[in-house]
CSV table of C-alpha atoms in Angstrom, one decimal:
chain,number,residue,atom,x,y,z
A,12,MET,CA,0.0,0.0,0.0
A,13,GLU,CA,1.4,3.4,-1.1
A,14,GLN,CA,0.6,6.5,0.9
A,15,ILE,CA,0.4,9.8,-1.1
A,16,TYR,CA,-0.2,13.2,0.4
A,17,LEU,CA,-1.6,16.2,-1.4
A,18,TYR,CA,-1.2,19.5,0.5
A,19,HIS,CA,-3.1,22.5,-0.8
A,20,THR,CA,-3.8,26.2,-0.1
A,21,ASN,CA,-6.1,28.6,-1.9
A,22,ASP,CA,-7.3,32.2,-1.8
A,23,LEU,CA,-4.6,33.6,0.4
A,24,HIS,CA,-5.4,37.0,-1.1
A,25,SER,CA,-2.0,38.3,0.2
A,26,HIS,CA,-3.1,37.9,3.8
A,27,PHE,CA,0.4,37.0,5.0
A,28,GLN,CA,-0.2,37.0,8.7
A,29,LYS,CA,-0.3,33.2,8.9
A,30,TRP,CA,2.1,32.4,6.1
A,31,PRO,CA,5.1,31.8,8.3
A,32,ARG,CA,3.3,29.0,10.0
A,33,ILE,CA,2.1,27.5,6.7
A,34,HIS,CA,5.7,27.8,5.4
A,35,ARG,CA,7.2,26.0,8.4
A,36,GLU,CA,4.5,23.3,8.5
A,37,VAL,CA,4.8,22.3,4.8
A,38,LEU,CA,8.6,22.1,5.0
A,39,ARG,CA,8.3,20.0,8.2
A,40,ARG,CA,5.8,17.7,6.6
A,41,ARG,CA,7.9,17.3,3.5
A,42,ARG,CA,10.9,16.2,5.5
A,43,MET,CA,8.7,13.8,7.5
A,44,HIS,CA,7.2,12.2,4.4
A,45,GLU,CA,10.6,11.9,2.8
A,46,GLU,CA,11.9,10.1,5.8
A,47,ARG,CA,9.0,7.7,5.7
A,48,GLY,CA,9.4,7.1,1.9
A,49,GLU,CA,6.0,8.7,1.2
A,50,THR,CA,5.1,11.1,-1.6
A,51,MET,CA,4.1,14.7,-0.9
A,52,LEU,CA,2.9,17.2,-3.4
A,53,LEU,CA,2.0,20.8,-2.6
A,54,PHE,CA,-0.4,22.9,-4.6
A,55,ASP,CA,-1.9,26.4,-4.5
A,56,ILE,CA,-5.2,26.8,-6.3
A,57,GLY,CA,-5.1,30.5,-7.1
A,58,ASP,CA,-5.7,34.0,-5.8
A,59,HIS,CA,-2.5,33.8,-3.8
A,60,ILE,CA,-2.0,37.4,-4.8
A,61,ASP,CA,-4.2,40.4,-4.1
A,62,ARG,CA,-3.1,43.9,-5.0
A,63,PHE,CA,-4.7,45.5,-2.0
A,64,HIS,CA,-1.4,44.7,-0.2
A,65,PRO,CA,1.5,47.1,-0.9
A,66,PHE,CA,4.0,44.2,-1.2
A,67,THR,CA,2.0,42.5,-3.9
A,68,GLU,CA,1.2,45.8,-5.6
A,69,ALA,CA,4.9,46.9,-5.7
A,70,THR,CA,6.2,43.6,-6.9
A,71,ARG,CA,3.2,42.9,-9.2
A,72,GLY,CA,2.9,39.5,-7.5
A,73,LYS,CA,6.5,38.4,-8.0
A,74,GLY,CA,7.0,38.6,-4.2
A,75,ASN,CA,4.2,36.1,-3.8
A,76,VAL,CA,5.9,33.8,-6.2
A,77,LYS,CA,9.1,34.0,-4.2
A,78,LEU,CA,7.1,33.0,-1.1
A,79,LEU,CA,5.7,30.0,-3.0
A,80,ASN,CA,9.3,29.1,-4.1
A,81,ASP,CA,10.6,29.2,-0.6
A,82,SER,CA,7.8,26.9,0.6
A,83,MET,CA,8.7,24.4,-2.2
A,84,TYR,CA,5.4,24.3,-4.0
A,85,ASP,CA,5.1,21.8,-6.7
A,86,ALA,CA,2.5,23.5,-8.8
A,87,VAL,CA,-0.2,26.2,-8.9
A,88,THR,CA,-3.1,27.3,-11.0
A,89,ILE,CA,-4.2,30.9,-11.3
A,90,GLY,CA,-7.2,32.6,-9.9
A,91,ASN,CA,-9.0,35.7,-11.1
A,92,ASN,CA,-6.6,37.9,-9.1
A,93,GLU,CA,-3.6,36.6,-11.0
A,94,GLY,CA,-5.5,36.5,-14.2
A,95,ILE,CA,-7.4,39.8,-14.5
A,96,THR,CA,-5.9,42.2,-12.0
A,97,LEU,CA,-2.5,42.2,-13.7
A,98,SER,CA,-1.7,43.6,-17.1
A,99,LYS,CA,-0.8,41.0,-19.8
A,100,GLU,CA,2.8,42.0,-19.5
A,101,ASP,CA,2.8,41.5,-15.7
A,102,LEU,CA,1.1,38.1,-16.0
A,103,MET,CA,3.5,37.1,-18.7
A,104,SER,CA,6.4,37.7,-16.4
A,105,LEU,CA,4.8,36.7,-13.1
A,106,TYR,CA,6.2,33.1,-13.1
A,107,THR,CA,9.6,33.9,-14.7
A,108,GLU,CA,11.4,32.9,-11.5
A,109,ALA,CA,9.0,30.2,-10.4
A,110,LYS,CA,10.5,26.9,-9.3
A,111,PHE,CA,7.1,25.2,-9.7
A,112,HIS,CA,4.7,24.5,-12.5
A,113,CYS,CA,1.8,26.7,-13.4
A,114,ILE,CA,-0.9,24.3,-14.6
A,115,LEU,CA,-3.7,26.0,-16.6
A,116,ALA,CA,-5.7,24.4,-19.4
A,117,ASN,CA,-8.1,27.2,-20.4
A,118,LEU,CA,-6.2,30.4,-21.0
A,119,PHE,CA,-4.7,31.4,-24.4
A,120,ASN,CA,-3.1,34.2,-26.2
A,121,GLU,CA,-5.3,36.0,-28.8
A,122,ASP,CA,-3.7,34.0,-31.6
A,123,GLY,CA,-4.7,30.7,-30.0
A,124,THR,CA,-1.3,29.8,-28.6
A,125,ARG,CA,-0.8,28.8,-25.0
A,126,PRO,CA,1.4,31.2,-22.9
A,127,ASP,CA,4.8,29.7,-22.3
A,128,TRP,CA,4.4,30.0,-18.5
A,129,ALA,CA,1.4,27.6,-18.5
A,130,ILE,CA,1.0,23.9,-19.2
A,131,PRO,CA,-2.5,22.2,-19.4
A,132,TYR,CA,-1.4,19.3,-17.2
A,133,LYS,CA,1.5,17.8,-15.4
A,134,ILE,CA,2.2,14.1,-14.6
A,135,PHE,CA,4.1,13.6,-11.3
A,136,GLU,CA,5.6,10.2,-10.6
A,137,THR,CA,6.3,8.8,-7.2
A,138,ASP,CA,9.3,6.7,-6.1
A,139,GLN,CA,7.0,3.7,-6.5
A,140,HIS,CA,6.3,4.8,-10.1
A,141,THR,CA,2.7,5.7,-9.4
A,142,LYS,CA,1.7,8.4,-11.9
A,143,ILE,CA,-0.4,11.3,-10.7
A,144,GLY,CA,-2.0,13.5,-13.4
A,145,VAL,CA,-2.9,17.1,-12.5
A,146,ILE,CA,-5.0,19.4,-14.7
A,147,GLY,CA,-5.7,23.1,-13.8
A,148,VAL,CA,-8.6,25.3,-14.8
A,149,THR,CA,-9.7,28.8,-13.8
A,150,ILE,CA,-12.9,30.8,-13.9
A,151,PRO,CA,-13.2,32.5,-17.3
A,152,TYR,CA,-14.3,36.1,-16.7
A,153,THR,CA,-14.3,36.8,-20.5
A,154,ASN,CA,-15.4,40.4,-20.1
A,155,PHE,CA,-12.1,41.1,-18.3
A,156,TYR,CA,-9.8,38.7,-20.0
A,157,GLY,CA,-10.7,40.0,-23.4
A,158,PRO,CA,-9.6,43.6,-22.9
A,159,LEU,CA,-6.3,42.2,-21.4
A,160,HIS,CA,-5.7,40.4,-24.7
A,161,TRP,CA,-6.3,36.9,-23.3
A,162,VAL,CA,-8.8,34.3,-24.4
A,163,ALA,CA,-10.3,32.4,-21.4
A,164,THR,CA,-12.2,29.4,-22.7
A,165,ASN,CA,-14.9,27.2,-21.1
A,166,PRO,CA,-13.1,25.2,-18.4
A,167,PHE,CA,-15.5,22.3,-18.9
A,168,ALA,CA,-14.6,22.1,-22.5
A,169,SER,CA,-11.0,22.0,-21.6
A,170,LEU,CA,-11.6,19.3,-19.0
A,171,HIS,CA,-13.6,17.3,-21.6
A,172,ASP,CA,-10.6,17.5,-24.0
A,173,TRP,CA,-7.8,16.8,-21.5
A,174,ILE,CA,-9.3,14.3,-18.9
A,175,PRO,CA,-9.5,11.3,-21.4
A,176,ILE,CA,-5.9,12.0,-22.6
A,177,VAL,CA,-4.4,12.4,-19.1
A,178,ARG,CA,-6.5,9.6,-17.5
A,179,GLU,CA,-5.0,7.0,-19.9
A,180,LYS,CA,-1.5,7.9,-18.8
A,181,VAL,CA,-1.9,8.0,-15.0
A,182,ASP,CA,-3.0,6.0,-12.0
A,183,ILE,CA,-4.5,9.0,-10.1
A,184,LEU,CA,-6.2,12.1,-11.6
A,185,VAL,CA,-6.4,15.4,-9.8
A,186,VAL,CA,-8.0,18.7,-10.9
A,187,LEU,CA,-6.9,22.1,-9.6
A,188,SER,CA,-10.1,24.1,-9.9
A,189,HIS,CA,-10.4,27.9,-9.3
A,190,LEU,CA,-14.1,27.7,-10.3
A,191,GLY,CA,-16.0,27.5,-7.1
A,192,LEU,CA,-17.9,24.8,-5.2
A,193,SER,CA,-20.9,24.4,-7.5
A,194,ASP,CA,-18.6,23.9,-10.5
A,195,ASP,CA,-16.4,21.5,-8.5
A,196,GLU,CA,-19.5,19.4,-7.8
A,197,ARG,CA,-20.3,19.5,-11.5
A,198,ILE,CA,-16.8,18.3,-12.3
A,199,ALA,CA,-17.4,15.3,-10.0
A,200,ASN,CA,-20.7,14.5,-11.6
A,201,GLU,CA,-19.6,14.9,-15.2
A,202,PHE,CA,-16.2,13.3,-14.9
A,203,PRO,CA,-16.3,10.3,-12.5
A,204,MET,CA,-12.8,9.4,-13.6
A,205,VAL,CA,-11.4,12.4,-11.6
A,206,ASP,CA,-10.2,11.2,-8.2
A,207,VAL,CA,-9.7,14.5,-6.4
A,208,VAL,CA,-10.8,18.1,-7.0
A,209,LEU,CA,-8.8,20.7,-5.1
A,210,GLY,CA,-11.0,23.8,-5.1
A,211,ALA,CA,-11.0,27.6,-4.6
A,212,HIS,CA,-12.7,30.8,-5.5
A,213,THR,CA,-15.8,30.6,-3.4
A,214,HIS,CA,-13.8,30.3,-0.2
A,215,HIS,CA,-15.7,27.3,1.0
A,216,VAL,CA,-14.4,25.2,3.9
A,217,LEU,CA,-14.7,21.4,3.6
A,218,GLU,CA,-13.3,20.2,6.9
A,219,LYS,CA,-13.4,16.5,5.9
A,220,GLY,CA,-13.8,17.0,2.2
A,221,LYS,CA,-16.9,16.1,0.2
A,222,GLU,CA,-17.3,13.0,-1.8
A,223,ILE,CA,-19.5,13.1,-4.9
A,224,ASN,CA,-19.8,10.4,-7.5
A,225,GLY,CA,-16.6,8.8,-6.3
A,226,SER,CA,-14.6,12.1,-6.5
A,227,LEU,CA,-13.2,13.8,-3.4
A,228,LEU,CA,-13.6,17.5,-3.2
A,229,ALA,CA,-11.4,19.6,-0.9
A,230,CYS,CA,-10.9,23.3,-0.1
A,231,THR,CA,-9.3,25.4,2.6
A,232,GLY,CA,-11.5,28.5,2.8
A,233,LYS,CA,-9.5,31.7,2.5
A,234,TYR,CA,-6.7,33.9,3.9
A,235,GLY,CA,-4.5,31.0,5.1
A,236,ASP,CA,-7.0,30.0,7.8
A,237,TYR,CA,-6.4,26.3,7.0
A,238,LEU,CA,-3.8,24.1,5.3
A,239,GLY,CA,-5.5,21.2,3.5
A,240,ILE,CA,-4.3,17.6,3.3
A,241,VAL,CA,-5.7,14.8,1.1
A,242,GLN,CA,-4.3,11.4,1.9
A,243,LEU,CA,-4.5,8.7,-0.8
A,244,THR,CA,-3.9,5.0,-0.2
A,245,TYR,CA,-3.0,3.4,-3.5
A,246,ASP,CA,-2.7,-0.4,-4.1
A,247,ARG,CA,0.2,-0.8,-6.5
A,248,GLU,CA,-0.4,-4.5,-7.1
A,249,HIS,CA,-4.0,-4.1,-8.2
A,250,LYS,CA,-3.7,-0.6,-9.6
A,251,GLN,CA,-6.5,0.6,-7.4
A,252,LEU,CA,-7.1,3.7,-5.3
A,253,LEU,CA,-8.4,2.2,-2.0
A,254,GLU,CA,-9.0,5.2,0.2
A,255,LYS,CA,-9.2,9.0,0.0
A,256,LYS,CA,-9.4,11.2,3.1
A,257,ALA,CA,-9.4,15.0,3.4
A,258,GLU,CA,-8.6,17.1,6.5
A,259,LEU,CA,-7.8,20.6,7.4
A,260,ILE,CA,-5.1,21.9,9.7
A,261,ARG,CA,-6.2,25.2,11.4
A,262,THR,CA,-3.2,27.4,11.1
A,263,ASP,CA,-4.0,29.3,14.3
A,264,GLU,CA,-3.2,26.1,16.1
A,265,LEU,CA,0.3,25.7,14.6
A,266,PRO,CA,3.2,26.9,16.7
A,267,LEU,CA,3.7,30.6,16.6
A,268,GLU,CA,7.2,32.1,16.7
A,269,GLU,CA,8.1,35.6,17.8
A,270,ASP,CA,9.1,36.8,14.3
A,271,ASP,CA,5.8,35.7,12.9
A,272,LYS,CA,4.1,38.7,14.3
A,273,LYS,CA,6.5,41.0,12.3
A,274,PHE,CA,6.2,39.1,9.0
A,275,ASP,CA,3.3,40.8,7.4
A,276,GLU,CA,4.4,44.2,8.6
A,277,THR,CA,7.9,43.6,7.2
A,278,LEU,CA,6.4,42.8,3.8
A,279,PHE,CA,4.0,45.8,4.1
A,280,GLN,CA,6.9,48.2,4.8
A,281,GLU,CA,8.9,46.7,2.0
A,282,GLY,CA,6.0,47.3,-0.4
A,283,LYS,CA,5.5,50.8,0.9
A,284,ARG,CA,9.2,51.7,0.4
A,285,MET,CA,9.0,50.5,-3.2
A,286,LEU,CA,5.9,52.6,-3.8
A,287,GLU,CA,7.4,55.9,-2.5
A,288,LYS,CA,7.4,57.4,-5.9
A,289,PRO,CA,6.1,61.0,-6.2
A,290,VAL,CA,3.1,61.5,-8.4
A,291,ALA,CA,1.7,64.9,-7.4
A,292,ARG,CA,2.3,67.9,-5.0
A,293,LEU,CA,-0.8,69.1,-3.3
A,294,PRO,CA,-1.1,72.7,-2.1
A,295,GLU,CA,-3.6,71.8,0.5
A,296,ARG,CA,-4.9,68.7,2.3
A,297,LEU,CA,-7.6,66.8,0.4
A,298,GLU,CA,-10.2,65.2,2.6
A,299,THR,CA,-12.7,62.6,1.8
A,300,ASP,CA,-15.9,61.7,3.6
A,301,TRP,CA,-17.9,58.5,3.3
A,302,PHE,CA,-21.2,60.4,3.7
A,303,LYS,CA,-20.9,63.5,1.6
A,304,GLU,CA,-19.2,65.1,-1.4
A,305,THR,CA,-15.7,66.5,-0.8
A,306,ARG,CA,-13.1,68.0,-3.1
A,307,LEU,CA,-11.2,64.7,-3.2
A,308,ASN,CA,-14.0,62.3,-4.1
A,309,ARG,CA,-15.3,64.9,-6.6
A,310,LEU,CA,-12.0,65.1,-8.3
A,311,LEU,CA,-12.0,61.3,-8.6
A,312,THR,CA,-15.5,61.3,-10.1
A,313,GLU,CA,-14.5,64.1,-12.5
A,314,GLY,CA,-11.4,62.2,-13.5
A,315,LEU,CA,-13.5,59.1,-14.2
A,316,THR,CA,-15.7,61.0,-16.6
A,317,GLU,CA,-12.7,62.4,-18.4
A,318,TRP,CA,-10.8,59.1,-18.5
A,319,CYS,CA,-13.7,57.2,-19.9
A,320,GLN,CA,-14.8,60.1,-22.2
A,321,ALA,CA,-18.3,59.7,-20.8
A,322,ASP,CA,-21.3,62.0,-20.5
A,323,CYS,CA,-21.4,61.7,-16.7
A,324,SER,CA,-20.2,59.4,-13.8
A,325,PHE,CA,-21.0,58.3,-10.3
A,326,ILE,CA,-19.1,56.4,-7.6
A,327,ASN,CA,-19.7,55.5,-4.0
A,328,ALA,CA,-17.8,57.7,-1.5
A,329,GLY,CA,-16.6,54.7,0.5
A,330,ILE,CA,-14.2,53.9,-2.4
A,331,LEU,CA,-11.8,56.4,-0.9
A,332,ILE,CA,-10.9,55.3,2.6
A,333,ASP,CA,-8.7,58.2,3.8
A,334,ASP,CA,-7.5,61.8,3.1
A,335,LEU,CA,-4.4,63.0,1.3
A,336,LYS,CA,-2.0,65.3,3.1
A,337,LYS,CA,-0.7,68.5,1.8
A,338,GLY,CA,2.6,68.3,-0.1
A,339,VAL,CA,4.1,65.4,-2.0
A,340,VAL,CA,1.7,62.5,-2.8
A,341,THR,CA,3.3,59.2,-3.7
A,342,GLU,CA,2.1,56.0,-5.4
A,343,TYR,CA,1.8,54.5,-1.9
A,344,ASP,CA,-0.5,57.3,-0.7
A,345,ILE,CA,-2.8,56.7,-3.7
A,346,HIS,CA,-2.7,52.9,-3.0
A,347,ARG,CA,-3.4,53.5,0.7
A,348,ILE,CA,-6.6,55.4,0.1
A,349,CYS,CA,-7.8,53.4,-2.9
A,350,PRO,CA,-6.5,49.8,-2.5
A,351,HIS,CA,-9.3,48.1,-4.4
A,352,PRO,CA,-8.6,46.0,-7.5
A,353,ILE,CA,-11.6,47.8,-9.2
A,354,ASN,CA,-11.6,48.9,-12.8
A,355,PRO,CA,-13.3,51.9,-14.5
A,356,CYS,CA,-16.3,50.9,-16.5
A,357,THR,CA,-18.8,52.5,-18.9
A,358,VAL,CA,-22.4,51.5,-19.5
A,359,ARG,CA,-24.8,52.7,-22.2
A,360,LEU,CA,-28.2,53.6,-21.0
A,361,SER,CA,-31.3,55.2,-22.3
A,362,GLY,CA,-32.4,58.3,-20.4
A,363,ALA,CA,-35.3,56.3,-19.0
A,364,LYS,CA,-33.0,53.5,-17.7
A,365,LEU,CA,-30.5,56.1,-16.4
A,366,LYS,CA,-33.2,57.8,-14.4
A,367,GLU,CA,-34.2,54.4,-13.0
A,368,VAL,CA,-30.6,53.8,-11.8
A,369,LEU,CA,-30.1,57.3,-10.4
A,370,VAL,CA,-33.4,57.1,-8.4
A,371,GLN,CA,-31.9,53.9,-6.9
A,372,THR,CA,-28.6,55.6,-6.1
A,373,ILE,CA,-30.1,58.2,-3.9
A,374,GLU,CA,-31.8,55.6,-1.6
A,375,GLU,CA,-30.1,55.5,1.8
A,376,LYS,CA,-30.1,51.7,2.2
A,377,TYR,CA,-26.5,51.4,0.9
A,378,THR,CA,-25.0,54.5,2.6
A,379,THR,CA,-24.0,52.8,5.8
A,380,LEU,CA,-23.7,49.3,4.4
A,381,LYS,CA,-20.7,47.4,5.5
A,382,PHE,CA,-19.5,44.8,3.0
A,383,LYS,CA,-16.5,43.1,1.3
A,384,GLY,CA,-16.3,41.5,-2.1
A,385,PHE,CA,-16.5,42.3,-5.8
A,386,GLY,CA,-13.0,43.9,-5.4
A,387,PHE,CA,-14.1,46.3,-2.7
A,388,ARG,CA,-11.5,46.4,0.1
A,389,GLY,CA,-13.0,49.3,2.1
A,390,GLU,CA,-15.3,49.4,5.0
A,391,ILE,CA,-18.5,51.2,4.2
A,392,PHE,CA,-20.3,51.8,0.9
A,393,GLY,CA,-21.0,55.4,1.6
A,394,ALA,CA,-23.0,58.1,-0.2
A,395,MET,CA,-23.1,58.4,-4.0
A,396,ILE,CA,-20.9,61.1,-5.6
A,397,TYR,CA,-21.8,62.4,-9.1
A,398,ASP,CA,-20.2,64.3,-11.9
A,399,GLN,CA,-22.2,66.0,-14.6
A,400,ILE,CA,-25.3,64.8,-12.8
A,401,ASP,CA,-27.6,67.1,-10.9
A,402,ILE,CA,-30.5,65.5,-8.9
A,403,GLN,CA,-33.1,67.6,-7.2
A,404,GLY,CA,-36.1,66.3,-5.3
A,405,LYS,CA,-37.3,62.8,-4.8
A,406,GLY,CA,-40.1,60.4,-5.8
A,407,SER,CA,-42.4,61.7,-8.5
A,408,GLY,CA,-41.0,65.2,-8.2
A,409,ILE,CA,-37.4,64.2,-8.9
A,410,ASP,CA,-35.6,66.4,-11.4
A,411,ILE,CA,-32.4,65.2,-13.1
A,412,LYS,CA,-30.1,67.1,-15.4
A,413,ILE,CA,-27.1,65.7,-17.3
A,414,ARG,CA,-24.5,68.3,-18.2
A,415,GLY,CA,-26.9,71.0,-17.3
A,416,LYS,CA,-29.6,69.8,-19.6
A,417,GLN,CA,-32.8,68.0,-18.6
A,418,LEU,CA,-32.5,64.3,-18.8
A,419,ASP,CA,-34.0,63.0,-22.1
A,420,PRO,CA,-35.8,59.6,-21.6
A,421,GLU,CA,-35.2,58.7,-25.3
A,422,LYS,CA,-31.5,59.8,-25.5
A,423,GLU,CA,-28.6,57.3,-25.0
A,424,TYR,CA,-26.1,58.3,-22.4
A,425,LEU,CA,-22.6,56.9,-21.8
A,426,VAL,CA,-22.2,56.6,-18.1
A,427,ALA,CA,-18.8,56.0,-16.3
A,428,THR,CA,-18.8,54.1,-13.0
A,429,ILE,CA,-16.9,51.2,-11.4
A,430,ASP,CA,-17.0,47.6,-12.5
A,431,MET,CA,-18.5,46.5,-9.2
A,432,PHE,CA,-21.7,48.2,-10.1
A,433,ALA,CA,-21.7,46.5,-13.5
A,434,PHE,CA,-21.8,42.9,-12.3
A,435,ALA,CA,-23.0,43.1,-8.6
A,436,LYS,CA,-26.7,43.4,-8.0
A,437,PHE,CA,-26.7,46.9,-6.5
A,438,PHE,CA,-28.5,48.5,-9.5
A,439,PRO,CA,-30.2,45.9,-11.7
A,440,PRO,CA,-30.4,48.0,-14.9
A,441,LEU,CA,-26.6,48.1,-15.1
A,442,LEU,CA,-26.4,44.3,-15.2
A,443,ARG,CA,-28.2,44.2,-18.5
A,444,ALA,CA,-26.6,47.3,-20.1
A,445,GLU,CA,-23.9,47.3,-22.8
A,446,LYS,CA,-20.6,47.6,-20.9
A,447,ARG,CA,-17.0,48.4,-21.5
A,448,PHE,CA,-14.3,47.6,-18.9
A,449,PHE,CA,-11.1,49.6,-18.8
A,450,LEU,CA,-8.2,47.3,-18.1
A,451,PRO,CA,-5.6,47.0,-16.7
A,452,GLU,CA,-6.1,50.4,-15.1
A,453,PHE,CA,-7.6,50.5,-11.6
A,454,LEU,CA,-9.6,53.3,-10.2
A,455,ARG,CA,-6.5,54.5,-8.3
A,456,ASP,CA,-4.8,54.9,-11.7
A,457,VAL,CA,-7.5,57.4,-12.7
A,458,LEU,CA,-7.0,59.3,-9.4
A,459,LYS,CA,-3.2,59.3,-9.9
A,460,TRP,CA,-3.6,60.7,-13.4
A,461,LYS,CA,-6.1,63.3,-12.3
A,462,LEU,CA,-4.0,64.6,-9.4
A,463,GLY,CA,-0.8,64.5,-11.5
A,464,SER,CA,-2.5,66.5,-14.2
A,465,LEU,CA,-3.8,69.2,-11.8
A,466,PHE,CA,-0.9,69.3,-9.4
A,467,PRO,CA,2.2,68.0,-11.1
A,468,TYR,CA,5.2,67.0,-9.0
A,469,ASN,CA,8.4,68.9,-9.9
A,470,GLU,CA,11.5,67.9,-8.0
A,471,ASP,CA,12.7,71.4,-7.9
A,472,ASP,CA,9.6,72.8,-6.3
A,473,GLY,CA,9.5,73.7,-2.7
A,474,ASP,CA,6.8,72.7,-0.3
A,475,GLU,CA,4.5,75.3,-1.7
A,476,SER,CA,2.7,75.1,-5.0
A,477,ALA,CA,-0.2,76.7,-6.8
A,478,SER,CA,-3.3,76.9,-4.7
A,479,PHE,CA,-6.6,75.3,-5.6
A,480,GLN,CA,-8.8,77.1,-8.0
């Protein structure tokens, strides 16, 4: 009987607080399994990076890859944070120094070729010559991959193509799936020849795994809360997988060393240092407020209209989480107050539909809403901030002007906003509207451009510069 151990992490999202304990534990376990003559493979199932963290932002994820190298990962697949929050150039170079394989079957260049940093599958062979095939797939957000000059194909079509090919060559078949729990269950139901599905994306926690149609599903939640282990017992003589067991190790229960408490802060400060590049010089402090319009959030909204060449725009005030001080503003300062991996977006709406949306935006139900997700890394939704939109009154007496003119129900308007509103269910008419996503720029790139245009940084300037108009 051969014992094979698959260790896995997923959706770290650059939450490095528990990484030192994960690092020590996987290295300790690897030594232990080697001494016992057992096979250990270590996988990450995507979204290891998240550009909310200054270290990831400054290194464009390459710092995360170094951490994976140091922990001796055998392979990874990508999540949407690797795939659609990096420019194509940054993703092309992300794994240049990787000492592990990136397994990804459903992402291509626009000409149909596969990027040279990705392979559709990998076969690992144990010392007992048992062959383990691993296929990787990621969620295909085509609206985002397209503008980044990638082609993300249907993962189930890729699995349909590759599973029969790989299955014939191996004794055990594993899928690395950054698709989410419902799709992992679909994999198990549609492809009973898959032995193990290591999952991600929906941050589900499967403490003992979940067996469906003979396939074992496993996932570790998020943020490094757990380290996952799948133990396989394989009968070499009869070529049969006898047992599959999944368990989770709670990282909070692993030994804590003194330096662990400093680890995330050290990375944070390293990222901050790398981002200390001047982008503007402010003559006065710019304040933001989650519940009302200020000069800072108005400048961002104006910049969004200009950047997207739109008729008007709106954002939620909570998108800016702090003020900007007088004087030199750096890339770190912009990142600090706008850390979200959120892209500019335009939607085309008739005047009638735009009115329907704007009536919804003035409702107070979202103003104090606390939430996370859809790229939002702030605390409170906040009030709505408008540019080129004037709203007076409420209900049947509401009066709306766009660029100083009465809103025309029959006219088509190009409205700039943030991608979160285009695919989350805050304002339903936006879900059905024609959309354009601006990538790879984030909202903070718009703010940096706007401030740099109005208040350019000149190294020779003193502390004073032109006052606000």
